[in-house]
Short mmCIF file of C-alpha atoms and ligand atoms in Angstrom, two decimals:
data_model
loop_
_atom_site.label_atom_id
_atom_site.label_comp_id
_atom_site.label_asym_id
_atom_site.label_seq_id
_atom_site.Cartn_x
_atom_site.Cartn_y
_atom_site.Cartn_z
CA MET A 1 -114.79 1.58 -32.25
CA ARG A 2 -110.16 0.84 -33.36
CA GLN A 3 -108.12 3.28 -34.24
CA ALA A 4 -107.50 1.97 -37.11
CA ASP A 5 -111.52 1.22 -38.43
CA LYS A 6 -112.49 5.27 -37.27
CA MET A 7 -108.98 6.12 -39.13
CA SER A 8 -110.58 4.48 -42.39
CA ASP A 9 -114.20 5.16 -42.71
CA ARG A 10 -113.08 9.51 -42.44
CA VAL A 11 -110.78 8.25 -45.27
CA GLU A 12 -114.03 7.48 -46.36
CA LYS A 13 -116.23 10.47 -45.78
CA LEU A 14 -113.09 13.06 -46.65
CA MET A 15 -112.93 11.59 -50.26
CA LEU A 16 -116.69 11.46 -50.69
CA ASP A 17 -117.54 14.75 -49.07
CA LEU A 18 -114.13 16.21 -51.32
CA PHE A 19 -116.39 14.75 -54.66
CA ASP A 20 -119.78 16.27 -53.59
CA ILE A 21 -117.97 19.79 -53.13
CA GLU A 22 -115.78 18.81 -57.14
CA ALA A 23 -112.70 19.41 -55.72
CA VAL A 24 -112.80 15.47 -57.72
CA LYS A 25 -113.74 15.59 -61.19
CA PHE A 26 -113.90 13.45 -63.51
CA GLY A 27 -114.19 14.54 -67.38
CA ASP A 28 -111.53 16.13 -70.33
CA PHE A 29 -109.48 18.22 -68.56
CA THR A 30 -106.02 19.93 -69.92
CA LEU A 31 -103.32 19.77 -66.43
CA LYS A 32 -100.46 23.00 -66.55
CA SER A 33 -98.32 19.86 -68.99
CA GLY A 34 -100.30 20.22 -71.60
CA ILE A 35 -101.14 16.79 -71.05
CA GLN A 36 -105.07 15.48 -70.63
CA SER A 37 -106.14 13.64 -68.01
CA PRO A 38 -109.76 12.23 -67.39
CA ILE A 39 -109.22 13.69 -63.48
CA TYR A 40 -108.73 16.34 -62.09
CA PHE A 41 -108.34 17.26 -58.44
CA ASP A 42 -108.93 21.69 -57.33
CA LEU A 43 -107.93 21.34 -53.25
CA ARG A 44 -108.28 24.60 -53.56
CA VAL A 45 -112.10 24.59 -53.09
CA ILE A 46 -111.55 23.51 -49.65
CA VAL A 47 -111.23 26.81 -47.93
CA SER A 48 -114.65 27.69 -48.69
CA TYR A 49 -115.81 24.30 -47.00
CA PRO A 50 -113.87 24.89 -43.55
CA VAL A 51 -115.06 21.71 -42.10
CA ILE A 52 -113.58 19.88 -44.61
CA MET A 53 -110.56 21.77 -44.22
CA ASN A 54 -110.25 20.74 -40.23
CA GLU A 55 -110.55 17.17 -41.25
CA VAL A 56 -108.40 17.29 -44.34
CA ALA A 57 -105.68 18.76 -41.84
CA GLU A 58 -106.38 16.28 -38.85
CA LEU A 59 -105.58 13.78 -41.23
CA LEU A 60 -102.76 15.01 -42.60
CA TRP A 61 -101.56 15.44 -39.02
CA GLU A 62 -102.72 11.47 -37.70
CA THR A 63 -100.43 10.81 -41.69
CA THR A 64 -97.73 12.05 -40.56
CA LYS A 65 -97.70 10.92 -36.19
CA THR A 66 -98.40 7.06 -37.75
CA SER A 67 -96.04 7.59 -40.01
CA GLY A 68 -93.54 8.07 -36.67
CA ALA A 69 -92.13 11.55 -38.48
CA LYS A 70 -90.11 13.68 -36.16
CA PHE A 71 -89.50 17.79 -36.98
CA ALA A 72 -89.40 20.82 -35.13
CA THR A 73 -91.12 22.86 -37.94
CA VAL A 74 -94.41 22.63 -40.82
CA CYS A 75 -93.74 24.69 -44.01
CA GLY A 76 -97.02 24.35 -46.47
CA VAL A 77 -96.27 24.16 -49.94
CA PRO A 78 -97.66 27.87 -51.80
CA TYR A 79 -100.73 28.27 -51.84
CA THR A 80 -103.14 25.71 -51.60
CA ALA A 81 -101.42 24.69 -48.63
CA LEU A 82 -100.68 26.91 -46.81
CA PRO A 83 -103.83 27.09 -44.93
CA LEU A 84 -104.00 23.24 -43.80
CA ALA A 85 -100.53 23.83 -42.75
CA THR A 86 -101.55 27.02 -40.82
CA LEU A 87 -104.47 24.19 -38.79
CA MET A 88 -101.85 21.99 -37.98
CA SER A 89 -99.82 24.30 -37.01
CA ALA A 90 -102.68 25.79 -34.58
CA HIS A 91 -104.17 22.94 -33.14
CA HIS A 92 -100.84 20.86 -32.27
CA ASP A 93 -98.57 24.35 -31.46
CA VAL A 94 -95.67 23.45 -33.51
CA PRO A 95 -94.26 26.30 -35.05
CA MET A 96 -95.23 26.99 -38.35
CA LEU A 97 -93.13 28.66 -42.09
CA ILE A 98 -93.87 29.51 -44.08
CA ARG A 99 -92.47 30.39 -48.38
CA ARG A 100 -92.31 33.07 -50.11
CA LYS A 101 -93.08 31.85 -53.31
CA GLU A 102 -91.99 34.65 -55.08
CA ALA A 103 -89.19 35.52 -53.51
CA LYS A 104 -86.91 35.23 -56.57
CA ASP A 105 -89.04 37.75 -58.10
CA TYR A 106 -87.38 39.94 -55.41
CA GLY A 107 -83.68 39.01 -54.84
CA THR A 108 -83.19 40.58 -51.20
CA LYS A 109 -86.10 39.17 -49.54
CA LYS A 110 -85.58 36.39 -47.15
CA MET A 111 -87.14 32.91 -48.64
CA ILE A 112 -88.42 31.14 -45.56
CA GLU A 113 -90.05 33.53 -43.09
CA GLY A 114 -90.62 32.26 -39.33
CA LYS A 115 -88.07 31.75 -36.62
CA PHE A 116 -86.08 28.64 -36.90
CA GLU A 117 -82.61 26.67 -36.10
CA PRO A 118 -80.75 25.67 -37.97
CA GLY A 119 -79.80 22.02 -38.99
CA SER A 120 -83.49 21.24 -37.29
CA SER A 121 -86.26 19.64 -39.15
CA CYS A 122 -89.10 20.79 -40.63
CA LEU A 123 -92.42 18.55 -42.52
CA ILE A 124 -93.62 19.94 -45.64
CA VAL A 125 -97.64 19.68 -46.19
CA GLU A 126 -98.99 19.48 -49.21
CA ASP A 127 -102.15 18.74 -50.67
CA VAL A 128 -100.86 17.02 -54.18
CA VAL A 129 -98.62 14.65 -55.71
CA THR A 130 -97.70 14.20 -58.71
CA SER A 131 -94.45 14.19 -59.74
CA GLY A 132 -93.26 15.44 -56.70
CA SER A 133 -91.68 18.50 -57.75
CA SER A 134 -93.26 21.58 -56.19
CA VAL A 135 -92.22 19.36 -52.82
CA LYS A 136 -89.49 19.00 -53.57
CA GLU A 137 -88.80 22.77 -55.01
CA THR A 138 -90.03 23.48 -51.19
CA ALA A 139 -87.45 21.24 -49.91
CA GLU A 140 -84.41 22.84 -51.60
CA SER A 141 -85.42 26.61 -50.47
CA LEU A 142 -85.86 25.04 -46.48
CA GLU A 143 -82.88 23.46 -47.39
CA SER A 144 -81.04 26.03 -48.85
CA VAL A 145 -81.13 28.04 -45.09
CA GLY A 146 -79.77 25.31 -43.47
CA LEU A 147 -83.54 23.38 -42.42
CA VAL A 148 -83.57 19.27 -42.60
CA VAL A 149 -86.43 18.02 -44.59
CA THR A 150 -86.77 14.45 -44.80
CA ASP A 151 -90.17 13.78 -44.40
CA ALA A 152 -93.26 14.99 -45.93
CA VAL A 153 -96.75 14.59 -45.74
CA VAL A 154 -100.25 14.90 -49.40
CA LEU A 155 -104.14 14.41 -48.98
CA LEU A 156 -103.53 13.04 -52.42
CA ASP A 157 -101.25 11.31 -54.14
CA ARG A 158 -102.26 10.77 -57.98
CA GLU A 159 -99.78 7.67 -57.64
CA GLN A 160 -97.83 8.90 -60.81
CA GLY A 161 -94.92 8.25 -59.38
CA GLY A 162 -93.55 11.67 -57.61
CA LYS A 163 -93.39 9.23 -53.98
CA GLN A 164 -90.47 7.28 -55.66
CA LYS A 165 -88.88 10.50 -56.68
CA LEU A 166 -89.26 11.41 -53.65
CA ARG A 167 -87.87 8.72 -51.87
CA GLU A 168 -84.67 9.29 -53.67
CA ALA A 169 -84.22 12.78 -52.90
CA GLY A 170 -84.49 11.74 -49.63
CA ILE A 171 -87.98 12.82 -48.59
CA ALA A 172 -90.21 9.73 -46.98
CA LEU A 173 -94.10 10.76 -48.20
CA GLN A 174 -96.91 9.85 -46.67
CA SER A 175 -100.42 10.29 -47.89
CA ILE A 176 -104.11 10.14 -46.51
CA CYS A 177 -104.92 8.59 -50.19
CA GLY A 178 -103.86 7.04 -53.54
CA THR A 179 -105.87 7.60 -57.01
CA SER A 180 -106.61 4.32 -56.58
CA GLN A 181 -107.83 3.99 -53.14
CA LEU A 182 -110.17 7.07 -54.25
CA LEU A 183 -111.39 5.27 -57.23
CA ARG A 184 -112.13 2.12 -54.95
CA ILE A 185 -113.82 4.41 -52.25
CA LEU A 186 -116.45 6.03 -55.14
CA ARG A 187 -117.04 3.24 -56.47
CA LYS A 188 -118.22 1.75 -53.86
CA HIS A 189 -120.19 4.17 -53.09
CA GLU A 190 -121.76 4.22 -56.86
CA LYS A 191 -119.93 8.22 -57.17
CA ILE A 192 -118.54 7.48 -60.70
CA PRO A 193 -118.68 4.09 -63.68
CA GLU A 194 -116.02 1.50 -64.16
CA SER A 195 -115.57 2.65 -66.93
CA VAL A 196 -114.66 6.14 -65.01
CA ALA A 197 -112.15 4.15 -62.62
CA GLU A 198 -110.56 2.41 -65.68
CA GLN A 199 -110.73 5.47 -68.06
CA VAL A 200 -108.67 6.83 -64.91
CA ARG A 201 -106.52 3.17 -64.10
CA ASP A 202 -105.45 3.19 -67.77
CA PHE A 203 -104.52 6.86 -67.45
CA VAL A 204 -102.07 6.30 -63.98
CA ARG A 205 -101.24 3.48 -65.51
CA ASN A 206 -100.04 5.65 -69.02
CA ASN A 207 -98.21 8.82 -67.00
CA THR A 208 -96.28 7.10 -64.35
CA PHE A 209 -93.00 9.27 -64.49
CA PRO A 210 -90.33 7.79 -64.49
CA PRO A 211 -87.32 7.53 -60.75
CA SER A 212 -84.60 10.40 -62.32
CA GLN A 213 -81.15 10.83 -61.36
CA GLU A 214 -80.23 7.32 -61.18
CA PRO A 215 -77.08 5.80 -61.35
CA PRO A 216 -76.11 3.29 -63.20
CA VAL A 217 -77.59 0.12 -61.78
CA LYS A 218 -80.45 1.31 -60.81
CA LYS A 219 -81.09 1.25 -64.50
CA SER A 220 -80.51 -2.57 -65.03
CA ARG A 221 -82.32 -2.76 -61.51
CA LYS A 222 -85.65 -1.88 -63.95
CA ILE A 223 -85.13 -3.85 -67.22
CA LEU A 224 -83.67 -6.79 -66.31
CA SER A 225 -85.96 -9.84 -65.96
CA TYR A 226 -86.51 -12.07 -63.51
CA ARG A 227 -84.36 -14.71 -65.08
CA GLU A 228 -81.69 -11.87 -66.09
CA ARG A 229 -81.62 -11.48 -61.69
CA GLY A 230 -82.10 -15.15 -61.08
CA ASP A 231 -78.68 -15.33 -62.86
CA LEU A 232 -76.99 -12.50 -60.75
CA CYS A 233 -77.95 -13.55 -57.66
CA GLN A 234 -75.51 -15.65 -55.11
CA HIS A 235 -78.61 -17.46 -53.21
CA PRO A 236 -79.67 -20.96 -54.35
CA VAL A 237 -83.14 -20.06 -53.25
CA ALA A 238 -82.73 -17.04 -55.32
CA LYS A 239 -81.91 -18.07 -57.77
CA GLN A 240 -84.74 -20.83 -57.51
CA LEU A 241 -87.81 -18.51 -56.70
CA PHE A 242 -86.75 -16.22 -59.99
CA GLY A 243 -86.34 -18.49 -61.79
CA ILE A 244 -89.76 -20.62 -61.09
CA MET A 245 -91.10 -16.57 -62.06
CA GLU A 246 -89.92 -16.92 -65.23
CA SER A 247 -91.40 -19.94 -66.40
CA LYS A 248 -93.94 -20.84 -64.42
CA LYS A 249 -94.89 -16.33 -65.30
CA SER A 250 -96.02 -15.82 -61.91
CA ASN A 251 -95.20 -13.59 -59.48
CA LEU A 252 -97.80 -14.73 -56.73
CA ALA A 253 -97.72 -16.14 -54.09
CA VAL A 254 -100.46 -17.22 -52.10
CA SER A 255 -101.12 -17.42 -48.31
CA ALA A 256 -102.03 -20.39 -46.66
CA ASP A 257 -103.85 -18.84 -43.25
CA LEU A 258 -106.24 -21.98 -42.79
CA CYS A 259 -106.43 -23.84 -40.14
CA THR A 260 -106.33 -27.81 -40.96
CA THR A 261 -104.20 -29.57 -42.91
CA ALA A 262 -106.43 -31.05 -45.31
CA GLN A 263 -107.62 -27.02 -45.97
CA ILE A 264 -104.39 -26.76 -46.69
CA LEU A 265 -103.04 -29.58 -49.37
CA LYS A 266 -105.84 -29.22 -50.67
CA LEU A 267 -105.91 -25.35 -51.29
CA ALA A 268 -102.02 -26.14 -52.33
CA ASP A 269 -102.86 -28.48 -54.76
CA GLU A 270 -105.70 -26.81 -57.10
CA VAL A 271 -103.60 -22.97 -57.25
CA GLY A 272 -100.15 -24.47 -57.43
CA PRO A 273 -100.04 -24.49 -61.51
CA HIS A 274 -100.70 -20.49 -60.74
CA ILE A 275 -97.94 -19.07 -57.38
CA CYS A 276 -94.28 -19.44 -57.34
CA MET A 277 -94.91 -19.25 -54.02
CA LEU A 278 -97.33 -20.96 -51.15
CA LYS A 279 -96.39 -18.91 -47.43
CA THR A 280 -97.72 -21.34 -44.39
CA HIS A 281 -98.51 -19.68 -40.91
CA VAL A 282 -97.84 -23.46 -38.99
CA ASP A 283 -98.98 -22.45 -35.63
CA ILE A 284 -102.10 -21.68 -36.64
CA ILE A 285 -102.88 -25.97 -38.74
CA SER A 286 -104.62 -27.95 -35.73
CA ASP A 287 -103.97 -30.87 -36.40
CA PHE A 288 -100.32 -30.55 -37.89
CA SER A 289 -98.06 -33.58 -38.96
CA ALA A 290 -94.95 -34.84 -40.52
CA GLU A 291 -96.97 -36.05 -43.56
CA PHE A 292 -98.87 -32.77 -43.97
CA VAL A 293 -94.62 -31.79 -43.81
CA GLN A 294 -94.32 -34.58 -46.83
CA SER A 295 -97.84 -34.02 -48.88
CA LEU A 296 -96.89 -30.44 -49.43
CA THR A 297 -93.25 -31.00 -49.92
CA GLU A 298 -94.59 -33.00 -52.71
CA LEU A 299 -97.26 -30.70 -53.77
CA ALA A 300 -94.37 -27.90 -53.88
CA ASN A 301 -92.41 -30.11 -55.97
CA ARG A 302 -95.06 -31.08 -58.80
CA HIS A 303 -96.15 -27.97 -59.13
CA GLU A 304 -93.71 -26.25 -58.93
CA PHE A 305 -93.80 -23.46 -56.26
CA LEU A 306 -91.59 -22.65 -53.47
CA ILE A 307 -92.59 -23.00 -49.59
CA PHE A 308 -92.51 -20.02 -46.80
CA GLU A 309 -93.42 -20.59 -44.06
CA ASP A 310 -94.63 -16.65 -42.27
CA ARG A 311 -93.77 -17.36 -39.11
CA LYS A 312 -91.74 -13.64 -38.00
CA PHE A 313 -89.30 -14.42 -36.17
CA ALA A 314 -88.07 -11.53 -33.71
CA ASP A 315 -86.05 -12.68 -31.12
CA ILE A 316 -82.94 -13.22 -28.77
CA GLY A 317 -80.56 -15.77 -31.46
CA SER A 318 -80.47 -18.70 -29.03
CA THR A 319 -84.50 -18.92 -28.57
CA VAL A 320 -84.98 -18.51 -31.98
CA GLN A 321 -82.28 -21.42 -33.70
CA HIS A 322 -84.34 -23.32 -31.67
CA GLN A 323 -88.02 -22.23 -32.91
CA TYR A 324 -86.55 -22.19 -36.35
CA ARG A 325 -84.77 -25.73 -36.06
CA ASP A 326 -86.85 -27.14 -32.99
CA GLY A 327 -90.46 -27.29 -31.56
CA LEU A 328 -92.87 -29.26 -33.23
CA PHE A 329 -92.36 -28.23 -36.35
CA GLN A 330 -89.24 -28.06 -37.19
CA ILE A 331 -88.98 -25.25 -39.98
CA ALA A 332 -86.02 -25.71 -41.11
CA ASP A 333 -85.95 -28.75 -42.31
CA TRP A 334 -89.02 -27.61 -44.98
CA ALA A 335 -89.92 -24.55 -45.83
CA HIS A 336 -87.62 -23.01 -48.07
CA LEU A 337 -88.64 -19.14 -47.01
CA ILE A 338 -88.44 -17.22 -43.58
CA ASN A 339 -89.16 -14.34 -42.60
CA ALA A 340 -87.72 -12.45 -39.49
CA HIS A 341 -87.68 -9.37 -37.79
CA SER A 342 -84.88 -6.70 -37.53
CA LEU A 343 -85.86 -5.65 -34.25
CA PRO A 344 -84.02 -7.90 -31.92
CA GLY A 345 -80.81 -6.83 -34.38
CA ALA A 346 -78.42 -8.95 -36.54
CA GLY A 347 -78.73 -11.46 -33.11
CA VAL A 348 -81.79 -12.87 -35.33
CA LEU A 349 -79.95 -13.61 -38.56
CA GLU A 350 -77.31 -15.17 -36.72
CA GLY A 351 -78.94 -17.54 -35.11
CA LEU A 352 -81.37 -18.40 -37.16
CA LYS A 353 -78.28 -18.97 -40.33
CA GLN A 354 -76.83 -21.18 -38.42
CA VAL A 355 -79.76 -23.24 -38.37
CA GLY A 356 -80.38 -22.59 -42.06
CA LEU A 357 -77.43 -22.00 -44.30
CA GLY A 358 -76.80 -26.02 -44.28
CA LYS A 359 -80.04 -26.42 -45.21
CA GLN A 360 -79.79 -23.89 -48.45
CA ARG A 361 -82.81 -22.25 -46.67
CA ALA A 362 -83.02 -17.91 -47.40
CA CYS A 363 -84.64 -15.74 -45.30
CA LEU A 364 -86.58 -12.59 -45.87
CA LEU A 365 -86.91 -8.59 -43.09
CA ILE A 366 -89.97 -7.48 -42.26
CA ALA A 367 -88.57 -4.10 -43.64
CA GLU A 368 -91.73 -2.36 -43.20
CA MET A 369 -96.00 -3.54 -43.32
CA SER A 370 -99.28 -3.28 -44.92
CA SER A 371 -101.13 -3.41 -41.40
CA GLN A 372 -102.51 0.86 -40.21
CA GLY A 373 -100.20 2.32 -37.81
CA ASN A 374 -97.37 -0.51 -37.72
CA LEU A 375 -93.77 1.45 -36.62
CA ALA A 376 -91.72 -0.34 -39.57
CA THR A 377 -90.64 3.44 -41.18
CA GLY A 378 -88.90 5.16 -41.76
CA GLU A 379 -84.81 4.55 -39.72
CA TYR A 380 -86.45 1.37 -38.97
CA THR A 381 -86.65 0.16 -42.44
CA LYS A 382 -83.32 2.16 -43.08
CA ALA A 383 -81.70 -0.01 -40.59
CA THR A 384 -83.26 -3.21 -42.02
CA VAL A 385 -82.19 -2.98 -45.19
CA LYS A 386 -78.53 -2.00 -43.97
CA MET A 387 -78.57 -5.52 -41.71
CA ALA A 388 -80.00 -7.16 -45.04
CA GLU A 389 -76.96 -5.69 -47.40
CA GLU A 390 -74.36 -7.33 -44.35
CA HIS A 391 -76.28 -10.79 -44.10
CA GLN A 392 -76.98 -11.67 -47.91
CA ASP A 393 -75.36 -14.67 -47.90
CA PHE A 394 -78.68 -15.47 -45.73
CA VAL A 395 -80.79 -12.61 -46.41
CA VAL A 396 -82.77 -12.73 -50.23
CA GLY A 397 -85.10 -9.88 -49.69
CA PHE A 398 -88.27 -7.69 -48.00
CA ILE A 399 -91.29 -8.02 -46.83
CA SER A 400 -92.00 -4.43 -47.66
CA GLN A 401 -94.53 -1.91 -49.24
CA SER A 402 -92.07 -0.04 -51.99
CA GLN A 403 -89.09 -0.66 -53.62
CA LEU A 404 -86.18 -0.52 -50.61
CA SER A 405 -82.93 -1.24 -52.36
CA ASP A 406 -81.52 -1.11 -56.16
CA ASN A 407 -79.37 -4.82 -55.89
CA PRO A 408 -81.21 -6.53 -58.77
CA ALA A 409 -80.61 -9.63 -55.83
CA PHE A 410 -82.50 -8.91 -53.82
CA ILE A 411 -86.68 -9.97 -53.98
CA HIS A 412 -89.55 -7.70 -52.80
CA MET A 413 -92.49 -9.60 -51.79
CA THR A 414 -95.78 -7.55 -50.79
CA PRO A 415 -98.62 -7.91 -48.68
CA GLY A 416 -102.01 -6.43 -48.13
CA VAL A 417 -102.72 -7.05 -51.59
CA GLN A 418 -107.12 -7.39 -53.00
CA LEU A 419 -108.28 -7.15 -56.83
CA SER A 420 -111.02 -4.79 -54.69
CA GLY A 421 -111.54 -4.35 -50.59
CA LEU A 422 -110.05 -1.54 -48.31
CA GLY A 423 -108.45 -3.88 -45.44
CA ASP A 424 -110.33 -6.62 -43.49
CA GLY A 425 -111.05 -3.82 -40.69
CA LEU A 426 -108.53 -5.73 -38.20
CA GLY A 427 -106.59 -3.24 -39.56
CA GLN A 428 -105.22 -5.31 -42.74
CA GLN A 429 -105.24 -2.31 -45.47
CA TYR A 430 -104.80 -3.91 -49.36
CA VAL A 431 -103.69 -2.16 -52.05
CA SER A 432 -103.84 -3.85 -56.28
CA PRO A 433 -101.93 -5.92 -57.91
CA TRP A 434 -101.18 -3.20 -59.99
CA ASP A 435 -99.77 -1.32 -57.79
CA ALA A 436 -97.81 -3.23 -56.15
CA VAL A 437 -95.75 -4.44 -58.27
CA VAL A 438 -95.21 -0.99 -60.86
CA THR A 439 -96.31 1.72 -58.34
CA ARG A 440 -94.29 0.07 -55.28
CA ARG A 441 -92.02 -2.24 -57.60
CA ALA A 442 -93.10 -5.49 -56.02
CA ASP A 443 -91.60 -8.84 -57.43
CA VAL A 444 -93.26 -10.62 -56.30
CA ILE A 445 -97.53 -10.06 -54.47
CA ILE A 446 -99.10 -11.69 -51.23
CA VAL A 447 -102.83 -13.01 -50.93
CA GLY A 448 -104.52 -14.25 -48.96
CA ARG A 449 -108.15 -13.91 -49.09
CA GLY A 450 -108.18 -12.70 -52.25
CA VAL A 451 -107.40 -15.78 -53.12
CA TYR A 452 -108.30 -18.46 -50.54
CA LYS A 453 -111.99 -17.50 -49.51
CA ASP A 454 -113.30 -16.83 -52.86
CA PRO A 455 -115.73 -19.88 -53.61
CA ASP A 456 -113.26 -20.70 -56.95
CA PRO A 457 -109.14 -20.42 -55.36
CA ALA A 458 -108.14 -21.60 -58.96
CA THR A 459 -109.94 -18.90 -60.87
CA ALA A 460 -109.25 -15.98 -58.13
CA ALA A 461 -105.28 -17.07 -58.69
CA GLN A 462 -105.10 -17.03 -62.39
CA SER A 463 -106.57 -13.62 -62.40
CA TYR A 464 -104.36 -12.05 -59.19
CA GLN A 465 -101.53 -14.22 -61.02
CA THR A 466 -102.97 -12.72 -64.55
CA ALA A 467 -102.29 -9.07 -63.22
CA ALA A 468 -99.46 -9.82 -61.13
CA PHE A 469 -97.78 -11.04 -64.14
CA GLN A 470 -99.55 -8.62 -66.89
CA ALA A 471 -97.95 -5.02 -64.07
CA TYR A 472 -94.09 -6.68 -64.41
CA GLN A 473 -94.06 -6.34 -67.83
CA HIS A 474 -95.07 -3.00 -67.69
CA ARG A 475 -92.56 -2.06 -65.67
CA LEU A 476 -89.78 -4.77 -68.13
CA THR A 477 -90.80 -2.44 -70.97
CA ASN A 478 -91.85 0.80 -69.84
O1 S5P B 1 -97.17 -6.45 -43.94
C1 S5P B 1 -97.24 -8.20 -43.50
C2 S5P B 1 -96.08 -8.92 -43.92
C3 S5P B 1 -97.08 -9.70 -44.29
S1 S5P B 1 -96.31 -11.35 -43.72
N1 S5P B 1 -98.84 -7.78 -43.82
C4 S5P B 1 -98.99 -9.23 -43.68
O2 S5P B 1 -100.17 -9.39 -44.06
N2 S5P B 1 -98.69 -10.04 -44.09
C5 S5P B 1 -99.18 -11.25 -43.70
O3 S5P B 1 -99.89 -11.61 -45.16
C6 S5P B 1 -100.11 -11.82 -43.32
O4 S5P B 1 -100.04 -12.60 -41.48
C7 S5P B 1 -101.69 -13.04 -43.64
O5 S5P B 1 -101.09 -13.87 -43.89
C8 S5P B 1 -101.50 -11.97 -45.71
C9 S5P B 1 -102.36 -11.36 -46.52
O6 S5P B 1 -103.12 -11.90 -46.23
P1 S5P B 1 -104.48 -11.57 -46.49
O7 S5P B 1 -105.34 -12.16 -46.18
O8 S5P B 1 -104.96 -9.53 -45.75
O9 S5P B 1 -104.10 -10.82 -48.23
#
C-alpha cells in the first residue's frame, strides 16, 4: 500500500477508535466559554488506552515530519498533550521540555523544565485546537526563555479559525484531522446521522474565531468584494477574472482533466454557465488541434470564462519560454492563465514573462499543494509568496491551500475540493467548498472529478458554484 493511503487509513481508524472510546462526543455541551456545542472532544480519556495513545503520538510525529518542520525539542501543552509529547520524544529520540502551568503562582520557579540552547527551536504538541490560545500561551512561555517556536502539531483542529490565528502569530499548525474530515469519516461508517453532522457543520460555521490584531490592510482584505478587488488590481487578466466572478456569481473553476477534445468541449459547454474558469492539462489530450483551441476559445467567450492551462512550468527560464510559446500546444496563444513552480527560482518567471506579458497573459505561482506529503510548505511557501510580490506585473495569485497574502490583488485558488470524498488513493486530499472558502480563505475553488465524473456535470457544477459562492458571501458578511 502507498504511504499516503496507509496514512489516511490510519487516520480513519483512529477517528473511529476515538468515537468508540467517547473521546469524541455528540450531544449538547456547554464549553468553557459558555457556548453550547453539539460536539465535544475529551481527549483526556486516551491515557486509559495505550494503543490508541501510541498511535496518536506516531501520527502526530508523521504529520510533523511530512510538513517539513525542523525542531530541536518538543513541548506538549499541559496536560492532555504531555503524554503525547513524551511518547514522541522517547520514540524518536528528540528531547522534551515541560511547561509549568502553575509557574505564575510560584514566582521564582522555572517556567520551562528541561535543557535547551537559547535560540533553538521547539515544536508544540496539542490535543485539540479551537481558537489557538493554549498553543499561543505555551509559545509565549517558551519564547520568554529564548526558544523559537515556528510549528505546532495537533490531533484535532476544530476548524474554528485557530489555524489562521496561529499563522498570524507566526506559528504553522499541522493537524492529523479536522472537524470536517472527522464528520466525513463518521458519516461514511454511519456512526452519526447526517442531521448531526450538519448541526456540527453549522456550529463550526457560526462559531469561527475571527482573525485578531489585523493590520488595516488585512481588514480591508476581509470585507472587499470581488468587484472591489478587481477595481484595485492592476493586471488586466485579474481584473477580468474578478469581474466574471462577480457578474456570474461564480468562484468555481472546473478542471477538465479529460483526454479527448470532444469530451473537453462537451464539458466546457455544459458547465460553462456555472464557472469563472476552465482548467486544462493540454498534454493529456490525445487529439489536440488548432480547431480545438478555436472551439474552446469560442466557448470561453460565449459562456464568459477564462482558460487556465495547468502546465506547472518548472524549468530554467529559457526552457519554459519554449514550453510556453512553442511546440505542439503554443500555450501562450490561448491560455489566459498558466501556473509555475517557484522551485527553479525567479528565472522561471522571467522566462515566462517575456512571452506572456506582450499577450496580456497572467501566471499563478504554486505555493502549496493538495497532495499528501508534498514539499511545498514552510519556508518554500514563504519564499514563493515573496517571489510573487516581486513579479506582480505577471503573477496574479497562487495555487494554495490557504490564504497566504493580504494583498487584495492576489487571487488564491484552491484545488483538492469535493463535496464528498476524502482522497483518491493516489495522495489527493479533499476539503469541502465551505472549508476551502471560509476556513482556508480561497477565492476560487478548483474542482475536477467532483464535476466531470458526475453523470450530470452541469448540475454538479451548479451545486459547487452555489456552495462556493454562498461561502464567499458568508465571508463577506461575517
Ligand atoms: O496542489 C494541487 C495543484 C493542482 S493545480 N493539487 C491539484 O489537485 N491540482 C490540480 O487540480 C490537479 O492536477 C487536477 O487537475 C485538479 C484536481 O482534480 P480533482 O479531480 O482531484 O478535483
